[in-house]
Amino acid sequence: MSISRAFAVMLLSVLVIFSSVVLLSITDPSVKLIHLVFESVSAYSTVGLSLGVSSGLSTAGKLILILTMRIVTG
């Protein structure tokens, strides 16, 4: 039972991060993909690290990061 739960948590985490990266790449195509991945993983894990890309994102991109953080803490 615990292995199933661990797998489910891992799968949902990857799904949220992947979705966040895809949406960010649509809203902010000029930003490098590796930077978007870093920002998404950082937002998901709520560690507060940034490459300085967050301030240059569009409003939609910032909202995506906010929702990514909120999914974890909510």
PDB file of C-alpha atoms in Angstrom:
ATOM      1  CA  MET A   1       0.000   0.000   0.000  1.00  0.00           C
ATOM      2  CA  SER A   2       2.734   2.482   0.874  1.00  0.00           C
ATOM      3  CA  ILE A   3       4.558   1.782  -2.402  1.00  0.00           C
ATOM      4  CA  SER A   4       1.380   2.596  -4.319  1.00  0.00           C
ATOM      5  CA  ARG A   5       0.977   5.874  -2.448  1.00  0.00           C
ATOM      6  CA  ALA A   6       4.607   6.808  -2.994  1.00  0.00           C
ATOM      7  CA  PHE A   7       4.268   6.097  -6.701  1.00  0.00           C
ATOM      8  CA  ALA A   8       1.065   8.153  -6.873  1.00  0.00           C
ATOM      9  CA  VAL A   9       2.710  11.124  -5.142  1.00  0.00           C
ATOM     10  CA  MET A  10       5.714  10.902  -7.451  1.00  0.00           C
ATOM     11  CA  LEU A  11       3.532  10.665 -10.553  1.00  0.00           C
ATOM     12  CA  LEU A  12       1.376  13.617  -9.524  1.00  0.00           C
ATOM     13  CA  SER A  13       4.473  15.678  -8.734  1.00  0.00           C
ATOM     14  CA  VAL A  14       5.966  15.008 -12.156  1.00  0.00           C
ATOM     15  CA  LEU A  15       2.619  15.814 -13.769  1.00  0.00           C
ATOM     16  CA  VAL A  16       2.327  19.170 -11.988  1.00  0.00           C
ATOM     17  CA  ILE A  17       5.903  20.168 -12.826  1.00  0.00           C
ATOM     18  CA  PHE A  18       5.554  19.050 -16.449  1.00  0.00           C
ATOM     19  CA  SER A  19       2.287  20.950 -16.827  1.00  0.00           C
ATOM     20  CA  SER A  20       3.844  24.047 -15.315  1.00  0.00           C
ATOM     21  CA  VAL A  21       6.819  23.910 -17.694  1.00  0.00           C
ATOM     22  CA  VAL A  22       4.578  23.406 -20.728  1.00  0.00           C
ATOM     23  CA  LEU A  23       2.333  26.311 -19.773  1.00  0.00           C
ATOM     24  CA  LEU A  24       5.334  28.546 -19.055  1.00  0.00           C
ATOM     25  CA  SER A  25       6.884  27.670 -22.398  1.00  0.00           C
ATOM     26  CA  ILE A  26       3.640  28.710 -24.090  1.00  0.00           C
ATOM     27  CA  THR A  27       3.267  31.995 -22.199  1.00  0.00           C
ATOM     28  CA  ASP A  28       6.973  32.935 -22.286  1.00  0.00           C
ATOM     29  CA  PRO A  29       8.608  31.325 -25.334  1.00  0.00           C
ATOM     30  CA  SER A  30      11.637  33.651 -25.264  1.00  0.00           C
ATOM     31  CA  VAL A  31      12.934  32.188 -21.980  1.00  0.00           C
ATOM     32  CA  LYS A  32      15.269  29.182 -22.167  1.00  0.00           C
ATOM     33  CA  LEU A  33      13.571  25.890 -21.367  1.00  0.00           C
ATOM     34  CA  ILE A  34      16.127  24.934 -18.702  1.00  0.00           C
ATOM     35  CA  HIS A  35      15.370  28.186 -16.864  1.00  0.00           C
ATOM     36  CA  LEU A  36      11.647  27.451 -16.977  1.00  0.00           C
ATOM     37  CA  VAL A  37      12.250  23.950 -15.626  1.00  0.00           C
ATOM     38  CA  PHE A  38      14.358  25.360 -12.782  1.00  0.00           C
ATOM     39  CA  GLU A  39      11.722  27.964 -11.896  1.00  0.00           C
ATOM     40  CA  SER A  40       8.939  25.358 -11.993  1.00  0.00           C
ATOM     41  CA  VAL A  41      10.774  22.868  -9.799  1.00  0.00           C
ATOM     42  CA  SER A  42      11.712  25.654  -7.413  1.00  0.00           C
ATOM     43  CA  ALA A  43       8.100  26.843  -7.229  1.00  0.00           C
ATOM     44  CA  TYR A  44       6.811  23.300  -6.732  1.00  0.00           C
ATOM     45  CA  SER A  45       9.250  22.564  -3.938  1.00  0.00           C
ATOM     46  CA  THR A  46       8.751  26.078  -2.474  1.00  0.00           C
ATOM     47  CA  VAL A  47      12.466  26.559  -1.762  1.00  0.00           C
ATOM     48  CA  GLY A  48      12.617  30.182  -2.909  1.00  0.00           C
ATOM     49  CA  LEU A  49      15.484  29.769  -5.364  1.00  0.00           C
ATOM     50  CA  SER A  50      15.403  31.634  -8.650  1.00  0.00           C
ATOM     51  CA  LEU A  51      17.602  32.352 -11.628  1.00  0.00           C
ATOM     52  CA  GLY A  52      16.154  35.854 -11.831  1.00  0.00           C
ATOM     53  CA  VAL A  53      13.789  34.833 -14.602  1.00  0.00           C
ATOM     54  CA  SER A  54      10.623  35.190 -12.518  1.00  0.00           C
ATOM     55  CA  SER A  55      10.602  38.975 -12.575  1.00  0.00           C
ATOM     56  CA  GLY A  56      10.752  39.007 -16.376  1.00  0.00           C
ATOM     57  CA  LEU A  57       7.911  36.570 -16.914  1.00  0.00           C
ATOM     58  CA  SER A  58       4.567  37.673 -18.265  1.00  0.00           C
ATOM     59  CA  THR A  59       1.646  38.081 -15.897  1.00  0.00           C
ATOM     60  CA  ALA A  60       0.318  34.697 -17.002  1.00  0.00           C
ATOM     61  CA  GLY A  61       3.719  33.117 -16.314  1.00  0.00           C
ATOM     62  CA  LYS A  62       3.820  34.576 -12.823  1.00  0.00           C
ATOM     63  CA  LEU A  63       0.311  33.278 -12.164  1.00  0.00           C
ATOM     64  CA  ILE A  64       1.373  29.813 -13.301  1.00  0.00           C
ATOM     65  CA  LEU A  65       4.237  29.849 -10.787  1.00  0.00           C
ATOM     66  CA  ILE A  66       1.907  31.114  -8.054  1.00  0.00           C
ATOM     67  CA  LEU A  67      -0.568  28.306  -8.795  1.00  0.00           C
ATOM     68  CA  THR A  68       2.270  25.776  -8.823  1.00  0.00           C
ATOM     69  CA  MET A  69       3.292  26.922  -5.342  1.00  0.00           C
ATOM     70  CA  ARG A  70      -0.304  26.978  -4.164  1.00  0.00           C
ATOM     71  CA  ILE A  71      -0.989  23.407  -5.328  1.00  0.00           C
ATOM     72  CA  VAL A  72       1.699  22.133  -2.996  1.00  0.00           C
ATOM     73  CA  THR A  73       0.786  24.198   0.056  1.00  0.00           C
ATOM     74  CA  GLY A  74      -2.981  24.027  -0.431  1.00  0.00           C
TER      75      GLY A  74
END
